[in-house]
PDB file of C-alpha atoms and ligand atoms in Angstrom:
ATOM      1  CA  MET A  30      -0.040  -0.014   0.099  1.00 71.00           C
ATOM      2  CA  GLN A  31       1.926   3.045  -1.165  1.00 90.00           C
ATOM      3  CA  ARG A  32      -1.048   5.482  -0.605  1.00 96.00           C
ATOM      4  CA  ILE A  33      -3.604   5.608   2.223  1.00 97.00           C
ATOM      5  CA  LYS A  34      -6.259   8.000   3.118  1.00 98.00           C
ATOM      6  CA  ILE A  35      -7.015   8.694   7.049  1.00 97.00           C
ATOM      7  CA  LYS A  36     -10.086  10.780   7.573  1.00 96.00           C
ATOM      8  CA  ASP A  37      -9.515  13.872   5.190  1.00 96.00           C
ATOM      9  CA  LYS A  38      -5.897  13.491   4.499  1.00 97.00           C
ATOM     10  CA  GLU A  39      -3.796  11.373   2.119  1.00 98.00           C
ATOM     11  CA  PHE A  40      -0.745   9.816   3.014  1.00 98.00           C
ATOM     12  CA  LYS A  41       2.272   8.183   1.062  1.00 98.00           C
ATOM     13  CA  ILE A  42       4.581   5.643   2.341  1.00 98.00           C
ATOM     14  CA  SER A  43       7.800   6.917   3.819  1.00 98.00           C
ATOM     15  CA  ILE A  44       9.568   4.548   6.167  1.00 98.00           C
ATOM     16  CA  ARG A  45       8.918   0.878   5.458  1.00 98.00           C
ATOM     17  CA  ALA A  46       8.734  -1.712   8.418  1.00 98.00           C
ATOM     18  CA  GLU A  47      11.960  -3.411   7.514  1.00 98.00           C
ATOM     19  CA  GLU A  48      14.114  -0.092   7.730  1.00 98.00           C
ATOM     20  CA  ILE A  49      12.104   0.562  11.046  1.00 98.00           C
ATOM     21  CA  ALA A  50      13.284  -2.737  12.302  1.00 98.00           C
ATOM     22  CA  ASN A  51      17.040  -2.108  11.345  1.00 98.00           C
ATOM     23  CA  ALA A  52      16.680   1.297  13.105  1.00 98.00           C
ATOM     24  CA  VAL A  53      15.175  -0.106  16.322  1.00 98.00           C
ATOM     25  CA  LYS A  54      18.011  -2.736  16.544  1.00 98.00           C
ATOM     26  CA  GLN A  55      20.685  -0.021  15.774  1.00 98.00           C
ATOM     27  CA  VAL A  56      19.129   1.817  18.916  1.00 98.00           C
ATOM     28  CA  ALA A  57      19.056  -1.156  21.160  1.00 98.00           C
ATOM     29  CA  SER A  58      22.731  -1.838  20.382  1.00 98.00           C
ATOM     30  CA  GLN A  59      23.861   1.438  21.400  1.00 98.00           C
ATOM     31  CA  ILE A  60      22.023   1.240  24.657  1.00 98.00           C
ATOM     32  CA  ASN A  61      23.101  -2.451  25.194  1.00 98.00           C
ATOM     33  CA  ARG A  62      26.585  -1.047  24.906  1.00 98.00           C
ATOM     34  CA  ASP A  63      26.277   1.866  27.057  1.00 98.00           C
ATOM     35  CA  TYR A  64      24.104   0.337  29.921  1.00 98.00           C
ATOM     36  CA  GLU A  65      26.283  -2.911  30.328  1.00 98.00           C
ATOM     37  CA  GLY A  66      26.186  -3.951  33.890  1.00 97.00           C
ATOM     38  CA  LYS A  67      23.383  -1.352  34.653  1.00 97.00           C
ATOM     39  CA  ASP A  68      19.859  -1.791  35.487  1.00 97.00           C
ATOM     40  CA  PRO A  69      18.223   0.932  33.769  1.00 98.00           C
ATOM     41  CA  VAL A  70      14.248   2.014  33.843  1.00 97.00           C
ATOM     42  CA  PHE A  71      12.583   2.887  30.654  1.00 98.00           C
ATOM     43  CA  LEU A  72      10.132   5.826  30.798  1.00 97.00           C
ATOM     44  CA  SER A  73       7.906   5.176  27.646  1.00 97.00           C
ATOM     45  CA  VAL A  74       6.025   8.203  26.875  1.00 96.00           C
ATOM     46  CA  LEU A  75       2.084   7.297  25.904  1.00 95.00           C
ATOM     47  CA  ASN A  76       0.463   7.070  23.861  1.00 94.00           C
ATOM     48  CA  GLY A  77       2.613   7.228  20.658  1.00 95.00           C
ATOM     49  CA  SER A  78       5.598   5.405  22.056  1.00 97.00           C
ATOM     50  CA  TYR A  79       4.010   1.954  22.725  1.00 98.00           C
ATOM     51  CA  VAL A  80       5.226   0.662  19.520  1.00 98.00           C
ATOM     52  CA  PHE A  81       8.723   1.605  19.832  1.00 98.00           C
ATOM     53  CA  ALA A  82       9.017   0.557  23.342  1.00 98.00           C
ATOM     54  CA  ALA A  83       7.687  -2.713  22.627  1.00 98.00           C
ATOM     55  CA  ASP A  84      10.023  -3.478  19.867  1.00 98.00           C
ATOM     56  CA  LEU A  85      13.055  -1.876  21.327  1.00 98.00           C
ATOM     57  CA  LEU A  86      12.686  -3.740  24.742  1.00 98.00           C
ATOM     58  CA  ARG A  87      12.845  -6.998  23.024  1.00 98.00           C
ATOM     59  CA  HIS A  88      16.444  -6.267  21.673  1.00 98.00           C
ATOM     60  CA  ILE A  89      17.606  -5.130  25.275  1.00 98.00           C
ATOM     61  CA  LYS A  90      19.887  -7.597  26.508  1.00 97.00           C
ATOM     62  CA  GLY A  91      20.643  -6.818  30.240  1.00 95.00           C
ATOM     63  CA  PRO A  92      18.097  -6.304  33.283  1.00 98.00           C
ATOM     64  CA  CYS A  93      15.798  -3.403  32.780  1.00 98.00           C
ATOM     65  CA  ARG A  94      12.435  -2.047  33.837  1.00 96.00           C
ATOM     66  CA  ILE A  95       9.701  -0.109  32.045  1.00 96.00           C
ATOM     67  CA  SER A  96       6.954   2.393  33.190  1.00 95.00           C
ATOM     68  CA  PHE A  97       4.363   3.873  30.833  1.00 96.00           C
ATOM     69  CA  VAL A  98       4.209   7.499  31.635  1.00 95.00           C
ATOM     70  CA  LYS A  99       1.790  10.503  30.438  1.00 93.00           C
ATOM     71  CA  LEU A 100       1.743  14.006  30.465  1.00 87.00           C
ATOM     72  CA  SER A 101      -1.754  15.135  31.452  1.00 74.00           C
ATOM     73  CA  SER A 102      -2.900  18.366  30.499  1.00 66.00           C
ATOM     74  CA  TYR A 103      -5.208  19.980  32.813  1.00 59.00           C
ATOM     75  CA  SER A 104      -6.576  23.706  33.218  1.00 49.00           C
ATOM     76  CA  GLY A 105      -5.856  25.416  36.591  1.00 46.00           C
ATOM     77  CA  THR A 106      -8.002  27.874  38.281  1.00 45.00           C
ATOM     78  CA  THR A 107      -7.502  30.407  35.572  1.00 45.00           C
ATOM     79  CA  THR A 108      -7.811  29.794  32.028  1.00 44.00           C
ATOM     80  CA  THR A 109      -3.923  30.917  31.175  1.00 44.00           C
ATOM     81  CA  SER A 110      -2.770  28.518  34.077  1.00 49.00           C
ATOM     82  CA  HIS A 111      -2.118  25.178  32.122  1.00 59.00           C
ATOM     83  CA  VAL A 112      -0.274  22.625  33.794  1.00 63.00           C
ATOM     84  CA  LYS A 113       1.117  19.540  32.419  1.00 77.00           C
ATOM     85  CA  GLU A 114       1.545  16.463  35.273  1.00 83.00           C
ATOM     86  CA  LEU A 115       3.411  13.572  34.977  1.00 87.00           C
ATOM     87  CA  ILE A 116       1.027  10.539  35.561  1.00 90.00           C
ATOM     88  CA  GLY A 117       1.540   6.818  35.533  1.00 88.00           C
ATOM     89  CA  LEU A 118       5.264   6.627  36.875  1.00 86.00           C
ATOM     90  CA  ASN A 119       4.859   3.615  39.485  1.00 79.00           C
ATOM     91  CA  GLU A 120       8.583   2.872  39.663  1.00 80.00           C
ATOM     92  CA  ASP A 121      10.700   4.744  42.132  1.00 89.00           C
ATOM     93  CA  ILE A 122      13.461   6.321  39.997  1.00 96.00           C
ATOM     94  CA  GLN A 123      15.508   7.924  42.592  1.00 97.00           C
ATOM     95  CA  GLY A 124      19.181   6.797  41.858  1.00 98.00           C
ATOM     96  CA  LYS A 125      18.181   4.950  39.079  1.00 98.00           C
ATOM     97  CA  ASP A 126      19.474   5.219  35.462  1.00 98.00           C
ATOM     98  CA  VAL A 127      16.464   6.347  33.410  1.00 98.00           C
ATOM     99  CA  ILE A 128      16.085   6.227  29.677  1.00 98.00           C
ATOM    100  CA  ILE A 129      12.915   8.431  28.290  1.00 98.00           C
ATOM    101  CA  LEU A 130      11.427   6.584  25.130  1.00 98.00           C
ATOM    102  CA  GLU A 131       9.608   8.717  22.903  1.00 97.00           C
ATOM    103  CA  ASP A 132       7.954   8.045  19.498  1.00 97.00           C
ATOM    104  CA  ILE A 133       8.865  11.527  17.893  1.00 97.00           C
ATOM    105  CA  ILE A 134      10.783  14.762  18.843  1.00 96.00           C
ATOM    106  CA  ASP A 135       9.348  17.562  16.851  1.00 96.00           C
ATOM    107  CA  THR A 136       9.647  21.000  18.679  1.00 94.00           C
ATOM    108  CA  GLY A 137      10.998  19.031  21.685  1.00 94.00           C
ATOM    109  CA  ILE A 138       8.288  20.928  24.163  1.00 91.00           C
ATOM    110  CA  THR A 139       6.912  17.806  25.479  1.00 92.00           C
ATOM    111  CA  VAL A 140      10.458  15.960  26.340  1.00 95.00           C
ATOM    112  CA  ASP A 141      11.583  19.388  27.870  1.00 94.00           C
ATOM    113  CA  ARG A 142       8.401  19.376  30.209  1.00 92.00           C
ATOM    114  CA  LEU A 143       9.064  15.761  30.915  1.00 94.00           C
ATOM    115  CA  LEU A 144      12.621  16.358  31.932  1.00 95.00           C
ATOM    116  CA  GLU A 145      11.624  18.684  34.195  1.00 93.00           C
ATOM    117  CA  GLU A 146       9.382  16.503  36.221  1.00 92.00           C
ATOM    118  CA  VAL A 147      11.690  13.436  35.857  1.00 95.00           C
ATOM    119  CA  LYS A 148      14.722  15.538  37.354  1.00 96.00           C
ATOM    120  CA  LYS A 149      12.752  16.492  40.624  1.00 94.00           C
ATOM    121  CA  ARG A 150      12.750  12.896  41.241  1.00 95.00           C
ATOM    122  CA  ASN A 151      16.328  12.522  41.482  1.00 97.00           C
ATOM    123  CA  PRO A 152      17.382   9.790  39.086  1.00 98.00           C
ATOM    124  CA  ALA A 153      21.376   8.999  38.871  1.00 98.00           C
ATOM    125  CA  SER A 154      20.936   9.641  35.202  1.00 98.00           C
ATOM    126  CA  ILE A 155      18.650  10.452  32.307  1.00 98.00           C
ATOM    127  CA  ARG A 156      19.202   9.512  28.682  1.00 98.00           C
ATOM    128  CA  ILE A 157      16.694  10.079  25.780  1.00 98.00           C
ATOM    129  CA  ALA A 158      15.861   7.656  22.962  1.00 98.00           C
ATOM    130  CA  CYS A 159      13.494   8.651  20.207  1.00 98.00           C
ATOM    131  CA  PHE A 160      12.484   6.665  17.115  1.00 98.00           C
ATOM    132  CA  CYS A 161      12.096   9.919  15.151  1.00 98.00           C
ATOM    133  CA  TYR A 162      13.567  13.400  15.297  1.00 98.00           C
ATOM    134  CA  LYS A 163      12.770  16.440  13.003  1.00 98.00           C
ATOM    135  CA  PRO A 164      15.694  18.330  13.440  1.00 98.00           C
ATOM    136  CA  GLU A 165      14.268  21.569  11.349  1.00 98.00           C
ATOM    137  CA  ALA A 166      11.467  21.790  13.978  1.00 97.00           C
ATOM    138  CA  PHE A 167      13.378  21.343  17.209  1.00 97.00           C
ATOM    139  CA  GLN A 168      13.438  24.523  19.491  1.00 96.00           C
ATOM    140  CA  LYS A 169      14.894  23.257  22.532  1.00 96.00           C
ATOM    141  CA  ASN A 170      18.583  22.565  23.284  1.00 95.00           C
ATOM    142  CA  PHE A 171      18.638  19.271  25.297  1.00 98.00           C
ATOM    143  CA  HIS A 172      20.778  16.562  24.194  1.00 98.00           C
ATOM    144  CA  ILE A 173      19.047  13.397  22.414  1.00 98.00           C
ATOM    145  CA  ASP A 174      20.992  10.476  23.143  1.00 98.00           C
ATOM    146  CA  TYR A 175      19.680   7.833  20.815  1.00 98.00           C
ATOM    147  CA  ILE A 176      18.011   8.614  17.544  1.00 98.00           C
ATOM    148  CA  GLY A 177      16.238   5.922  15.162  1.00 98.00           C
ATOM    149  CA  MET A 178      15.675   8.367  12.179  1.00 98.00           C
ATOM    150  CA  LYS A 179      16.143  12.115  11.388  1.00 98.00           C
ATOM    151  CA  ILE A 180      13.075  13.040   9.077  1.00 98.00           C
ATOM    152  CA  PRO A 181      11.986  15.927   7.501  1.00 97.00           C
ATOM    153  CA  ASN A 182       9.141  18.524   9.159  1.00 97.00           C
ATOM    154  CA  LYS A 183       6.304  16.584   7.799  1.00 97.00           C
ATOM    155  CA  PHE A 184       3.677  15.362   9.743  1.00 97.00           C
ATOM    156  CA  ILE A 185       3.541  11.399   9.611  1.00 98.00           C
ATOM    157  CA  VAL A 186       1.496   8.426  11.164  1.00 98.00           C
ATOM    158  CA  GLY A 187       2.002   4.719  11.614  1.00 98.00           C
ATOM    159  CA  TYR A 188       4.411   2.779  14.072  1.00 98.00           C
ATOM    160  CA  GLY A 189       2.362   3.979  16.899  1.00 98.00           C
ATOM    161  CA  LEU A 190       1.835   7.548  15.542  1.00 97.00           C
ATOM    162  CA  ASP A 191      -1.535   8.772  14.841  1.00 96.00           C
ATOM    163  CA  TYR A 192      -3.618  11.217  12.933  1.00 96.00           C
ATOM    164  CA  ASP A 193      -7.030  12.049  15.277  1.00 95.00           C
ATOM    165  CA  GLY A 194      -6.370   8.621  17.079  1.00 95.00           C
ATOM    166  CA  TYR A 195      -6.357   6.787  13.633  1.00 97.00           C
ATOM    167  CA  GLY A 196      -3.102   4.978  12.037  1.00 98.00           C
ATOM    168  CA  ARG A 197      -1.329   3.763  15.036  1.00 97.00           C
ATOM    169  CA  ASN A 198      -1.808   0.342  14.036  1.00 98.00           C
ATOM    170  CA  LEU A 199       0.236   0.784  10.519  1.00 98.00           C
ATOM    171  CA  PRO A 200       3.261  -1.178  10.357  1.00 98.00           C
ATOM    172  CA  HIS A 201       5.092   1.430   8.073  1.00 98.00           C
ATOM    173  CA  ILE A 202       5.377   5.172   8.685  1.00 98.00           C
ATOM    174  CA  TYR A 203       3.322   7.429   6.080  1.00 98.00           C
ATOM    175  CA  GLU A 204       3.871  11.095   5.436  1.00 98.00           C
ATOM    176  CA  VAL A 205       1.099  13.514   4.742  1.00 97.00           C
ATOM    177  CA  VAL A 206       0.819  14.390   1.246  1.00 97.00           C
ATOM    178  CA  ASP A 207      -0.123  18.198   0.893  1.00 86.00           C
TER     179      ASP A 207
HETATM  180  P1  5GP B 329       6.957  17.971  20.431  1.00 53.26           P
HETATM  181  O1  5GP B 329       6.431  18.434  21.970  1.00 53.26           O
HETATM  182  O2  5GP B 329       8.396  17.448  20.406  1.00 53.26           O
HETATM  183  O3  5GP B 329       6.574  19.265  19.447  1.00 53.26           O
HETATM  184  O4  5GP B 329       5.981  16.887  20.014  1.00 53.26           O
HETATM  185  C1  5GP B 329       5.793  15.763  20.708  1.00 53.26           C
HETATM  186  C2  5GP B 329       4.661  15.088  20.271  1.00 53.26           C
HETATM  187  O5  5GP B 329       3.932  15.722  19.245  1.00 53.26           O
HETATM  188  C3  5GP B 329       4.978  13.618  19.834  1.00 53.26           C
HETATM  189  O6  5GP B 329       5.159  12.865  21.161  1.00 53.26           O
HETATM  190  C4  5GP B 329       3.842  13.060  19.036  1.00 53.26           C
HETATM  191  O7  5GP B 329       2.743  12.743  20.101  1.00 53.26           O
HETATM  192  C5  5GP B 329       3.305  14.622  18.349  1.00 53.26           C
HETATM  193  N1  5GP B 329       3.911  14.742  17.125  1.00 53.26           N
HETATM  194  C6  5GP B 329       4.961  15.606  16.746  1.00 53.26           C
HETATM  195  N2  5GP B 329       5.144  15.282  15.423  1.00 53.26           N
HETATM  196  C7  5GP B 329       4.357  14.338  15.169  1.00 53.26           C
HETATM  197  C8  5GP B 329       3.985  13.676  13.693  1.00 53.26           C
HETATM  198  O8  5GP B 329       4.613  13.942  12.503  1.00 53.26           O
HETATM  199  N3  5GP B 329       2.996  12.743  13.685  1.00 53.26           N
HETATM  200  C9  5GP B 329       2.222  12.583  14.799  1.00 53.26           C
HETATM  201  N4  5GP B 329       1.264  11.657  14.739  1.00 53.26           N
HETATM  202  N5  5GP B 329       2.485  13.191  15.946  1.00 53.26           N
HETATM  203  C10 5GP B 329       3.412  13.865  16.076  1.00 53.26           C
HETATM  204 MG1   MG B 330       4.730  11.035  22.062  1.00 53.26          MG
END
């Protein structure tokens, strides 16, 4: 399937499943090398990263744990106060080596916010792994330790990523046709 339609948008194939699988293995082997003898805790950021996390973890060799976290937005007492709270973290990460798993880093705002929350819990170290990274869209200055693929600044779906809730099940990654 070269082209697909989701709701009002058309998408064309961008990264095939085999290429995705190779990139995931690359990331895993770097993590295996860097964390040999350690016992890291992965924090998979829902919703999008569940597919990447499931694939990656099966290539991780040493002992490790995983928690699925989410940044929930809720409005505070005034319309302008918009707080993002970290939910779902059920591991104690104090003194642990944490690896954040993101499906995609675009502007970097989400991970920047997440880093703030994770740092408050005093882990021994924090590293970031993302499957896709859009260098042209990135606005922050944190270092991304592991990158599956660098991609152009186009909206993509598939491999866990959605368009309005749809498309997460697609094994390939598709980019929007505009
Ligand atoms: P950021 O905060 O880095 O701008 O974006 C983070 C979140 O926006 C990602 O975790 C993802 O949920 C969503 N996002 C960014 N770019 C894309 C994209 O191209 N496709 C989809 N489906 N979601 C995206
Ligand atoms: Mg995400």
